Coordinates of C-alpha atoms and ligand atoms in Angstrom, one line a residue:
Chain B
M1 CA -0.1 0.1 0.0
T2 CA 1.3 3.6 -0.8
S3 CA 0.6 5.7 2.1
R4 CA 0.4 9.3 2.5
T5 CA 0.9 11.6 5.9
I6 CA -2.1 13.8 6.6
T7 CA -1.6 16.5 9.0
L8 CA -4.6 18.2 10.5
A9 CA -3.7 21.8 11.1
N10 CA -6.6 22.7 13.1
R11 CA -6.4 19.6 15.3
G12 CA -3.1 20.5 16.8
G13 CA -1.0 19.3 13.9
A14 CA -1.9 15.9 14.5
T15 CA -0.7 13.5 11.6
Y16 CA -2.0 10.1 10.2
S17 CA -0.8 7.9 7.9
V18 CA -3.5 6.9 5.2
D19 CA -3.8 4.7 2.1
A20 CA -3.3 6.9 -1.0
R21 CA -6.0 4.9 -2.9
R22 CA -8.9 5.3 -0.5
P23 CA -11.2 8.4 0.4
L24 CA -9.8 10.5 3.2
L25 CA -13.3 10.5 4.9
D26 CA -13.0 6.7 5.5
T27 CA -9.2 6.3 6.2
L28 CA -9.4 9.3 8.7
R29 CA -12.6 8.3 10.3
E30 CA -11.1 4.7 10.8
Q31 CA -8.3 6.2 12.7
G32 CA -10.6 8.0 15.2
V33 CA -10.9 11.5 13.5
D34 CA -14.4 12.8 13.9
L35 CA -15.5 14.3 10.7
P36 CA -19.2 15.4 9.4
Y37 CA -20.5 13.6 6.5
G38 CA -24.0 13.0 4.7
C39 CA -24.2 11.4 1.4
K40 CA -20.7 9.7 0.8
Y41 CA -20.6 10.2 -2.7
G42 CA -19.4 13.7 -3.4
G43 CA -22.4 15.5 -3.8
C44 CA -23.6 17.2 -0.8
I45 CA -20.7 19.2 0.8
T46 CA -21.3 18.2 4.4
C47 CA -17.8 16.6 4.6
A48 CA -15.8 19.5 3.0
A49 CA -12.4 20.3 4.2
R50 CA -9.8 23.0 3.4
L51 CA -6.5 21.7 1.6
T52 CA -3.8 24.1 2.8
D53 CA -1.0 22.1 1.5
G54 CA -0.3 19.1 -1.0
Q55 CA -2.3 17.6 -3.8
I56 CA -5.4 15.4 -4.0
D57 CA -7.5 13.8 -6.6
Q58 CA -11.2 14.6 -6.4
R59 CA -12.6 14.1 -9.7
R60 CA -15.7 12.6 -8.5
Q61 CA -17.0 15.3 -6.6
V62 CA -19.9 17.5 -7.8
A63 CA -20.6 19.7 -4.9
L64 CA -18.3 22.5 -5.0
N65 CA -18.2 25.4 -7.3
N66 CA -15.1 27.0 -8.7
R67 CA -14.9 29.6 -6.2
Q68 CA -15.1 27.1 -3.5
I69 CA -12.4 25.2 -5.1
A70 CA -10.2 28.1 -5.6
N71 CA -10.6 28.6 -1.8
G72 CA -9.1 25.3 -1.2
Y73 CA -11.9 23.2 -0.3
I74 CA -12.2 19.6 -1.0
I75 CA -14.6 16.8 -0.5
L76 CA -13.3 14.2 1.7
C77 CA -15.6 11.5 0.8
V78 CA -14.1 11.2 -2.6
A79 CA -10.6 12.9 -2.3
R80 CA -7.5 10.7 -2.4
P81 CA -4.4 12.0 -1.6
L82 CA -1.8 12.2 -4.4
T83 CA 1.0 13.6 -2.0
D84 CA 1.4 14.3 1.8
C85 CA -1.3 17.0 2.6
T86 CA -2.2 19.4 5.3
L87 CA -5.8 19.9 6.0
E88 CA -8.1 22.2 8.0
I89 CA -11.3 19.9 8.8
G90 CA -14.9 20.2 10.2
V91 CA -17.1 23.0 10.2
D92 CA -14.5 25.3 11.7
S93 CA -12.9 25.3 8.2
H94 CA -16.0 26.2 6.5
G95 CA -15.8 29.9 6.9
K96 CA -15.4 30.7 3.1
L97 CA -17.6 27.7 2.0
Y98 CA -21.1 29.4 2.3
R99 CA -21.9 32.9 0.8
N100 CA -25.2 34.7 0.3
P101 CA -25.8 34.8 -3.3
F102 CA -27.7 38.0 -3.3
A103 CA -24.8 39.9 -1.2
D104 CA -22.0 38.1 -3.1
P105 CA -22.7 36.9 -6.6
L106 CA -20.4 34.5 -8.4
E107 CA -18.6 35.2 -11.5
P108 CA -19.3 33.0 -14.6
H109 CA -16.0 31.4 -14.2
E110 CA -16.7 30.7 -10.4
L111 CA -19.9 28.5 -11.2
K112 CA -19.7 24.7 -11.1
A113 CA -17.3 23.1 -13.6
D114 CA -20.2 21.8 -15.9
I115 CA -21.6 25.4 -16.4
A116 CA -18.7 27.8 -15.8
T117 CA -17.3 29.9 -18.5
P118 CA -13.5 30.5 -18.8
K119 CA -12.4 33.5 -16.9
E120 CA -11.9 36.4 -19.7
A121 CA -8.3 37.3 -19.9
Chain A
M1 CA -71.5 5.6 12.8
E2 CA -68.2 5.2 14.9
C3 CA -65.6 4.0 12.5
C4 CA -62.4 2.3 13.7
G5 CA -59.5 3.1 11.2
P6 CA -57.1 6.2 11.6
G7 CA -58.0 9.8 10.9
Y8 CA -61.5 11.3 10.3
A9 CA -64.5 10.8 8.2
S10 CA -64.1 14.3 6.6
P11 CA -62.3 17.5 7.0
A12 CA -65.3 18.8 8.9
E13 CA -65.0 16.0 11.3
A14 CA -61.1 16.4 11.7
M15 CA -61.6 20.1 12.5
K16 CA -64.0 18.9 15.7
A17 CA -60.9 16.7 17.0
P18 CA -59.4 17.5 20.3
R19 CA -56.8 20.1 20.5
E20 CA -53.3 18.7 19.7
K21 CA -51.3 18.3 23.1
L22 CA -47.9 17.0 21.7
L23 CA -45.9 18.0 18.6
Y24 CA -43.3 16.2 16.9
T25 CA -40.7 18.3 15.3
I26 CA -37.5 17.3 13.9
A27 CA -34.2 18.9 14.9
I28 CA -30.8 18.6 13.2
Y29 CA -27.1 18.9 14.0
T30 CA -26.1 18.0 10.5
G31 CA -23.9 21.0 9.1
T32 CA -23.8 22.5 12.4
G33 CA -20.4 21.3 13.6
I34 CA -22.0 19.3 16.4
Q35 CA -21.1 15.8 15.9
K36 CA -24.5 14.3 17.1
P37 CA -27.3 12.6 15.6
D38 CA -30.3 14.5 14.3
Y39 CA -33.4 13.9 16.3
L40 CA -37.2 13.7 16.7
C41 CA -38.4 16.1 19.6
T42 CA -41.7 15.7 21.3
I43 CA -42.9 19.1 22.4
D44 CA -45.3 19.7 25.1
A45 CA -48.4 21.8 23.6
D46 CA -50.7 21.5 26.2
P47 CA -51.4 24.8 28.0
E48 CA -52.4 23.2 31.3
S49 CA -49.3 21.2 31.5
P50 CA -46.1 22.4 33.6
T51 CA -43.9 21.5 30.8
Y52 CA -46.0 23.6 28.2
S53 CA -43.7 24.9 25.3
Q54 CA -40.6 22.7 26.3
V55 CA -39.0 19.6 24.5
I56 CA -40.0 16.7 26.7
H57 CA -38.4 14.0 24.9
R58 CA -35.6 13.5 22.2
L59 CA -35.4 10.5 20.0
E60 CA -31.9 10.4 18.5
M61 CA -31.4 8.7 15.1
P62 CA -28.8 6.1 14.9
G63 CA -26.1 7.8 12.8
I64 CA -25.0 11.3 12.1
G65 CA -25.5 13.4 8.8
D66 CA -28.8 12.3 8.0
E67 CA -30.5 15.9 7.7
L68 CA -33.9 14.8 8.7
H69 CA -36.4 17.1 6.9
H70 CA -39.8 16.2 6.3
M71 CA -41.8 13.2 7.5
G72 CA -45.0 11.5 7.1
W73 CA -47.4 9.1 8.9
N74 CA -47.8 5.4 7.7
A75 CA -51.7 5.8 7.7
C76 CA -54.1 9.0 7.5
S77 CA -58.0 9.6 7.0
S78 CA -57.5 7.7 3.5
C79 CA -57.6 4.4 5.6
H80 CA -60.4 5.6 7.9
D81 CA -62.7 2.6 7.0
D82 CA -59.8 0.2 7.6
A83 CA -60.0 -1.0 11.3
S84 CA -56.6 -2.9 10.7
M85 CA -54.6 0.3 10.3
S86 CA -53.7 2.9 12.6
R87 CA -51.7 6.2 12.7
R88 CA -48.9 5.0 14.6
Y89 CA -45.6 5.1 12.6
L90 CA -43.9 8.3 11.5
I91 CA -41.6 7.8 8.5
V92 CA -38.6 10.1 9.1
P93 CA -36.5 10.3 6.2
G94 CA -32.6 11.7 6.0
V95 CA -32.3 13.6 2.8
R96 CA -28.5 13.2 2.9
S97 CA -28.2 9.7 3.9
S98 CA -31.3 8.4 2.3
N99 CA -32.1 6.5 5.5
L100 CA -35.6 6.1 6.5
H101 CA -36.3 5.9 10.0
I102 CA -39.5 4.3 11.0
V103 CA -40.5 5.7 14.5
D104 CA -43.2 3.9 16.7
T105 CA -45.5 6.6 18.6
I106 CA -47.4 3.9 20.6
D107 CA -46.2 6.0 23.7
P108 CA -47.1 9.3 22.2
R109 CA -44.6 11.2 24.6
A110 CA -41.6 9.0 24.0
P111 CA -41.6 7.7 20.4
Q112 CA -39.0 4.9 19.9
L113 CA -37.2 3.8 16.7
H114 CA -39.0 0.8 15.2
K115 CA -36.6 0.2 12.3
V116 CA -34.2 1.7 9.7
V117 CA -34.7 1.3 6.0
E118 CA -31.1 1.9 5.0
G119 CA -30.3 4.5 2.2
A120 CA -27.7 2.0 0.7
E121 CA -30.6 -0.8 0.3
I122 CA -32.8 1.9 -1.3
K123 CA -30.1 3.0 -3.7
A124 CA -29.0 -0.7 -4.5
R125 CA -32.6 -1.8 -5.3
T126 CA -34.3 1.3 -6.8
D127 CA -31.4 3.6 -7.9
L128 CA -33.2 6.5 -5.8
S129 CA -31.7 8.9 -3.2
A130 CA -32.7 11.9 -1.2
P131 CA -36.2 11.1 0.2
H132 CA -38.5 14.2 0.7
T133 CA -42.2 14.0 0.9
V134 CA -44.3 11.0 2.5
H135 CA -47.7 10.4 1.9
C136 CA -49.5 7.1 2.6
L137 CA -51.9 5.8 0.1
G138 CA -54.6 3.7 1.6
S139 CA -52.4 1.3 3.3
E140 CA -49.1 1.8 1.2
I141 CA -46.7 4.4 1.3
I142 CA -44.8 6.4 -1.3
I143 CA -42.0 8.9 -1.0
S144 CA -40.8 11.4 -3.5
M145 CA -37.0 10.8 -4.1
L146 CA -35.3 13.6 -5.6
G147 CA -32.4 12.0 -7.0
D148 CA -30.9 8.7 -8.6
A149 CA -28.3 6.9 -6.5
K150 CA -25.6 9.3 -7.6
G151 CA -27.8 12.4 -6.8
E152 CA -28.7 13.4 -10.2
A153 CA -32.3 14.3 -11.2
P154 CA -35.1 13.6 -11.7
G155 CA -35.2 10.5 -9.3
G156 CA -38.8 9.2 -8.8
Y157 CA -40.9 7.6 -6.2
L158 CA -40.3 5.0 -3.8
H159 CA -42.9 2.5 -2.8
L160 CA -43.0 0.9 0.3
D161 CA -45.7 -1.7 1.7
K162 CA -47.3 -1.1 5.0
D163 CA -44.8 -3.1 6.8
F164 CA -42.0 -0.6 5.6
N165 CA -40.5 -3.2 3.0
I166 CA -39.4 -1.9 -0.3
V167 CA -41.8 -2.9 -3.1
G168 CA -39.7 -0.9 -5.8
R169 CA -40.5 2.3 -7.7
W170 CA -44.0 3.4 -7.6
E171 CA -44.3 5.4 -10.8
R172 CA -44.7 3.8 -14.1
S173 CA -42.9 6.5 -15.9
M174 CA -41.2 9.9 -15.0
G175 CA -42.2 11.3 -18.7
D176 CA -40.0 14.1 -19.4
I177 CA -40.1 15.5 -15.7
P178 CA -36.7 17.1 -15.0
F179 CA -36.9 17.3 -11.3
G180 CA -39.0 16.2 -8.3
Y181 CA -39.8 17.7 -5.0
D182 CA -43.3 17.7 -3.3
F183 CA -46.5 15.9 -4.4
W184 CA -50.2 15.7 -3.2
Y185 CA -53.0 13.6 -4.7
Q186 CA -56.7 14.0 -5.1
P187 CA -57.9 10.5 -5.7
R188 CA -61.5 11.5 -6.7
H189 CA -60.1 13.3 -9.8
N190 CA -57.5 10.7 -10.5
V191 CA -54.8 13.3 -10.2
M192 CA -51.5 13.8 -8.4
A193 CA -49.6 17.1 -8.7
S194 CA -45.8 17.2 -8.3
S195 CA -43.4 20.1 -8.0
E196 CA -39.6 20.8 -8.7
W197 CA -36.7 21.6 -6.7
A198 CA -33.4 20.4 -8.4
A199 CA -31.0 17.6 -8.3
P200 CA -29.7 16.8 -4.9
N201 CA -26.2 17.5 -6.4
T202 CA -27.4 21.0 -7.0
F203 CA -29.3 21.9 -3.9
M204 CA -27.7 20.0 -1.2
P205 CA -24.2 21.9 -1.2
G206 CA -26.2 25.1 -1.1
F207 CA -28.0 27.8 -3.3
D208 CA -25.9 29.1 -6.2
L209 CA -28.6 31.6 -7.6
E210 CA -26.6 31.8 -10.9
E211 CA -27.7 28.1 -11.4
V212 CA -31.2 29.0 -11.9
G213 CA -30.6 30.7 -15.0
H214 CA -28.6 27.5 -16.3
L215 CA -32.1 25.7 -15.7
K216 CA -30.6 23.8 -12.8
Y217 CA -33.7 24.6 -10.6
G218 CA -37.3 23.7 -11.4
R219 CA -40.1 25.9 -13.0
R220 CA -42.7 23.3 -13.7
I221 CA -45.9 21.7 -12.1
H222 CA -46.8 18.2 -13.1
L223 CA -50.2 16.6 -13.1
W224 CA -50.3 12.7 -12.9
D225 CA -52.8 10.3 -14.0
F226 CA -52.6 8.8 -10.5
E227 CA -53.9 5.3 -11.3
K228 CA -51.6 4.8 -14.5
R229 CA -48.8 6.3 -12.2
E230 CA -47.5 8.5 -15.1
P231 CA -47.5 12.2 -15.9
K232 CA -50.1 13.5 -18.0
Q233 CA -49.8 17.3 -18.2
T234 CA -47.0 20.0 -17.3
F235 CA -47.6 23.6 -16.4
Y236 CA -44.7 25.7 -17.6
L237 CA -44.7 28.4 -15.2
G238 CA -41.4 30.0 -16.5
E239 CA -40.2 33.2 -14.6
D240 CA -43.3 33.3 -12.6
G241 CA -42.8 29.7 -11.2
L242 CA -39.1 29.5 -10.3
I243 CA -38.5 26.8 -7.8
P244 CA -42.0 25.6 -7.2
L245 CA -42.1 23.8 -3.8
E246 CA -44.9 22.7 -1.6
V247 CA -48.2 21.6 -3.5
R248 CA -51.5 21.3 -1.6
F249 CA -54.8 20.3 -3.0
H250 CA -58.0 21.5 -1.2
H251 CA -58.8 18.9 1.7
D252 CA -62.3 18.6 0.1
P253 CA -62.0 15.5 -1.8
D254 CA -64.3 16.8 -4.5
S255 CA -62.5 19.8 -5.3
T256 CA -60.1 20.3 -8.1
H257 CA -58.2 23.4 -6.7
G258 CA -54.5 23.2 -5.8
F259 CA -51.9 25.7 -5.2
C260 CA -48.2 25.8 -5.1
G261 CA -45.6 28.4 -3.8
A262 CA -42.9 29.1 -6.2
A263 CA -40.1 29.9 -3.8
L264 CA -37.8 32.0 -5.6
S265 CA -40.3 34.1 -7.9
A266 CA -42.2 34.1 -4.5
N267 CA -45.5 33.8 -6.1
I268 CA -48.5 31.6 -5.3
I269 CA -49.7 29.5 -8.4
H270 CA -53.3 28.2 -8.5
W271 CA -54.7 25.5 -10.7
W272 CA -58.1 23.9 -11.3
K273 CA -60.2 21.9 -13.7
D274 CA -62.5 24.1 -15.7
G275 CA -66.0 23.6 -17.0
A276 CA -64.9 21.8 -20.0
G277 CA -62.7 19.5 -18.0
D278 CA -59.4 21.1 -18.8
W279 CA -56.8 22.0 -16.3
Q280 CA -55.8 25.8 -15.8
W281 CA -53.3 27.7 -13.8
E282 CA -52.7 31.2 -12.8
K283 CA -50.6 33.2 -10.6
I284 CA -52.7 34.6 -7.8
I285 CA -50.1 36.2 -5.4
D286 CA -47.0 38.0 -6.3
V287 CA -44.7 39.0 -3.3
E288 CA -42.3 41.9 -4.3
N289 CA -38.7 41.6 -4.1
E290 CA -37.1 43.9 -1.4
P291 CA -34.0 46.0 -2.1
H292 CA -31.2 45.4 0.5
P293 CA -29.1 48.5 1.1
E294 CA -25.9 46.6 0.8
W295 CA -26.5 44.0 -1.6
P296 CA -26.5 44.1 -5.4
I297 CA -29.4 42.0 -5.8
P298 CA -33.0 42.5 -4.3
V299 CA -34.0 40.1 -2.0
P300 CA -36.9 37.7 -3.0
G301 CA -39.3 36.5 -0.4
V302 CA -38.4 32.8 -1.0
I303 CA -41.8 30.9 -0.2
S304 CA -40.6 28.0 1.5
V305 CA -43.7 26.6 2.4
I306 CA -47.5 27.0 2.0
L307 CA -50.4 25.3 3.8
I308 CA -54.3 25.3 3.4
S309 CA -56.7 25.1 6.5
M310 CA -58.7 21.9 7.0
D311 CA -61.9 24.1 5.9
D312 CA -59.9 25.4 2.6
R313 CA -60.8 28.9 3.8
F314 CA -57.3 30.2 4.6
L315 CA -53.9 30.0 2.7
Y316 CA -50.7 30.5 4.8
F317 CA -47.2 30.9 3.6
C318 CA -43.9 32.1 4.8
N319 CA -41.3 34.3 3.1
W320 CA -38.4 32.7 4.7
L321 CA -35.8 35.5 3.6
H322 CA -38.2 38.4 4.2
G323 CA -39.5 37.0 7.8
D324 CA -43.2 37.3 7.3
I325 CA -46.0 34.8 7.5
R326 CA -49.1 35.8 5.6
Q327 CA -52.6 34.7 5.9
Y328 CA -55.0 34.8 2.9
N329 CA -58.6 34.3 2.6
I330 CA -59.1 31.9 -0.3
E331 CA -62.7 31.4 -0.5
D332 CA -62.6 32.5 -4.0
P333 CA -59.3 31.0 -4.9
H334 CA -59.0 33.4 -8.0
N335 CA -59.0 36.3 -5.8
P336 CA -57.1 35.8 -2.6
V337 CA -57.3 38.5 0.2
L338 CA -54.6 39.2 2.7
T339 CA -56.1 38.8 6.1
G340 CA -53.1 38.5 8.4
Q341 CA -49.3 38.9 8.6
V342 CA -46.9 38.5 11.2
W343 CA -42.9 39.1 11.4
M344 CA -40.2 37.0 12.9
G345 CA -36.4 37.2 11.9
G346 CA -35.8 37.4 8.3
L347 CA -33.2 39.4 6.5
L348 CA -34.9 42.7 6.5
D349 CA -34.7 42.9 10.3
R350 CA -38.3 43.6 11.0
A351 CA -38.7 41.3 14.1
P352 CA -35.1 40.3 15.3
E353 CA -36.4 39.2 18.7
V354 CA -39.8 37.7 19.5
N355 CA -41.0 36.4 23.1
G356 CA -37.4 37.2 24.4
V357 CA -35.7 35.1 21.8
R358 CA -33.3 36.3 19.0
V359 CA -35.0 34.8 15.9
T360 CA -32.0 33.2 13.8
G361 CA -33.4 32.4 10.4
G362 CA -37.0 33.1 9.1
P363 CA -40.4 31.8 9.4
Q364 CA -40.2 28.4 7.6
M365 CA -42.1 25.2 8.2
I366 CA -45.5 25.9 9.4
Q367 CA -47.9 23.4 10.8
L368 CA -51.8 24.3 11.5
S369 CA -54.0 22.9 14.2
L370 CA -56.9 21.1 12.8
D371 CA -59.4 23.5 14.0
G372 CA -57.3 26.2 12.3
K373 CA -56.4 28.4 15.1
R374 CA -53.0 27.6 16.1
L375 CA -49.9 27.8 13.5
Y376 CA -46.6 26.4 14.8
V377 CA -43.6 27.8 13.0
T378 CA -40.0 26.9 12.9
T379 CA -37.1 28.8 11.4
S380 CA -34.5 26.5 9.6
L381 CA -34.9 25.7 5.9
F382 CA -32.0 23.3 5.0
S383 CA -28.6 23.2 6.8
T384 CA -26.5 24.4 4.0
W385 CA -29.0 27.1 2.9
D386 CA -29.2 28.3 6.6
N387 CA -25.4 28.4 6.6
Q388 CA -25.5 30.8 3.7
F389 CA -28.2 33.1 4.5
Y390 CA -28.2 33.0 8.4
P391 CA -24.8 32.0 9.6
E392 CA -25.4 33.0 13.1
I393 CA -27.7 30.0 13.2
R394 CA -24.7 28.0 14.2
T395 CA -24.5 29.6 17.4
N396 CA -28.1 30.6 18.1
G397 CA -29.9 27.5 16.9
G398 CA -33.4 27.6 15.5
C399 CA -36.7 28.4 17.4
M400 CA -40.3 27.3 17.2
L401 CA -43.2 29.7 17.8
M402 CA -47.0 29.7 17.8
V403 CA -49.3 32.2 16.0
N404 CA -52.8 32.3 16.9
C405 CA -55.0 32.8 13.7
D406 CA -58.6 34.2 13.7
T407 CA -60.8 31.8 11.8
E408 CA -63.7 34.2 11.8
T409 CA -62.6 37.2 10.0
G410 CA -59.0 36.3 9.5
G411 CA -56.0 37.8 11.4
M412 CA -52.9 36.5 12.9
E413 CA -50.9 37.3 16.3
I414 CA -47.6 35.5 17.8
D415 CA -48.7 33.9 20.9
P416 CA -46.6 35.6 23.7
G417 CA -46.7 32.7 25.9
F418 CA -45.1 30.0 23.5
V419 CA -41.4 29.6 22.5
V420 CA -39.2 26.8 22.0
D421 CA -35.6 27.9 21.9
F422 CA -33.5 25.3 20.1
G423 CA -30.3 27.3 20.9
K424 CA -30.4 25.9 24.4
E425 CA -30.6 22.3 23.5
P426 CA -28.6 19.8 25.8
N427 CA -26.1 19.1 22.9
G428 CA -25.7 22.5 21.7
P429 CA -27.7 25.0 19.3
S430 CA -29.6 22.4 16.9
R431 CA -32.3 23.6 14.1
C432 CA -35.9 22.8 14.1
H433 CA -37.8 21.9 10.8
E434 CA -41.1 20.1 10.2
T435 CA -43.8 19.5 12.7
R436 CA -46.6 16.6 12.9
Y437 CA -49.3 16.1 15.5
P438 CA -50.2 12.6 16.9
G439 CA -54.0 13.2 15.9
G440 CA -53.3 14.4 12.3
D441 CA -52.8 18.0 10.8
C442 CA -53.3 20.0 7.9
T443 CA -50.7 18.4 5.8
S444 CA -51.1 14.8 6.5
D445 CA -54.5 13.8 5.8
I446 CA -56.1 13.1 2.4
W447 CA -59.5 11.6 1.9
V448 CA -60.2 9.0 -0.9
Ligands
FES1 S1 -20.6 13.2 2.5 FE1 -21.7 14.3 1.0 S2 -20.0 15.4 -0.5 FE2 -19.0 14.0 1.2

């Protein structure tokens, strides 16, 4: 098994060694990390966390728009670590995840990937 | 004649039932940061009781992250002549987990979990997820499911037998329906009406207003051939009907009049069968958007719920973002008359505090007493949408209030002696949503 080291910045820098091929939600929960989740297929955003360092593969997620992705959000129930990673987890990492759409509209390039238009140069 | 099945012989009989003494209301921790299960509360609604206006029992679900939302009974007045049935089990779905919790209310004050139909089994056997509205059909149960197993629209309808075994999909065809949400049926006219929210993968993560323009949210109402279990006619509502949510027919089983609240357009849509036997629709109420001093986009009311009194005389609805509940006399359903309005919470800051409690969120789910005099209101809509519009709800929790309704001439007033503050729950601030009463209410019962 290829393993990666995951550091949880907002849990005192605790580190966990996880299987690189499995979703982070499963591998972290199995080691006792208390994480929120709902649908477990990448569609509902409940399990969102922030990636502050490293790279992940979250191709199967359909919950995040491009602004949320630009702000570092990842969907733990489908995200697999490609490198060692540092995360902020739980609802305390959700500060930039939610926005009032009447106060703060999205630009066309910030929509979800399937409907976003490329950013004008 | 004394009948022995559940419910009442007619809406008029239902109105004479004893006053509700207990309420069942769901409360959630999903999305709040508190890693506890969502739960079903029993609330004491008996003014003579020492624990009046308090949560007196909490039934926790077995897992976390369900997002309890709406619920429904195993039986209603549609089984009134079936002595083998009783209104005993509440079906309490989790929208995010797709688990169905079957709750036994044989002890009305302390309901217990009877069984769980696992979301994984529902997905595997029916390719459906995201349960929403529960109605019983005679002794069987159907549930609108808003997505397929991967959270894509349109989903379909899950059919359970009376012992809560999965029968399969109820509908024969979804036709070209793009989205599902709520439904209601009127068997004497062989019609069911259904509305459209969005795919779970669209609405669950939160509300991106821009996605409405990309046709990711609904704007149609569908009428079904109820016996054939397939859609028959669609009303394309367009801009007048963006995000049509709750649908209600009149309680009178002979009536063809029905109503739906279009949440984002903040309109009430009315339909009926005309003298020639054709279904017609019209917009009967239009709530104006309100400008906000600091925001570029005016704020729509967002009609998150509508409800019709048991005598079909009054229509109630909430503008969740504005913060008002309205009462209209709909004795002439083409020409509703505004007869009452109260304010609580909302983004316009009209009533930030009520009965000593800071109201976070706006009026959202409502449930009316059978006699039409007491309207119970809760303030949370959906965890992710709450987090967008009312982020302080994380620390303040939701609340429940009661509104006294004048059923003679109309009028509403918030009851000063009733408030349940879910900010003070033992495990931390939770958010309250839908309510049902043990003896039936204004959104459970359908007459065949
Ligand atoms: S649990 Fe729903 S997106 Fe991860």
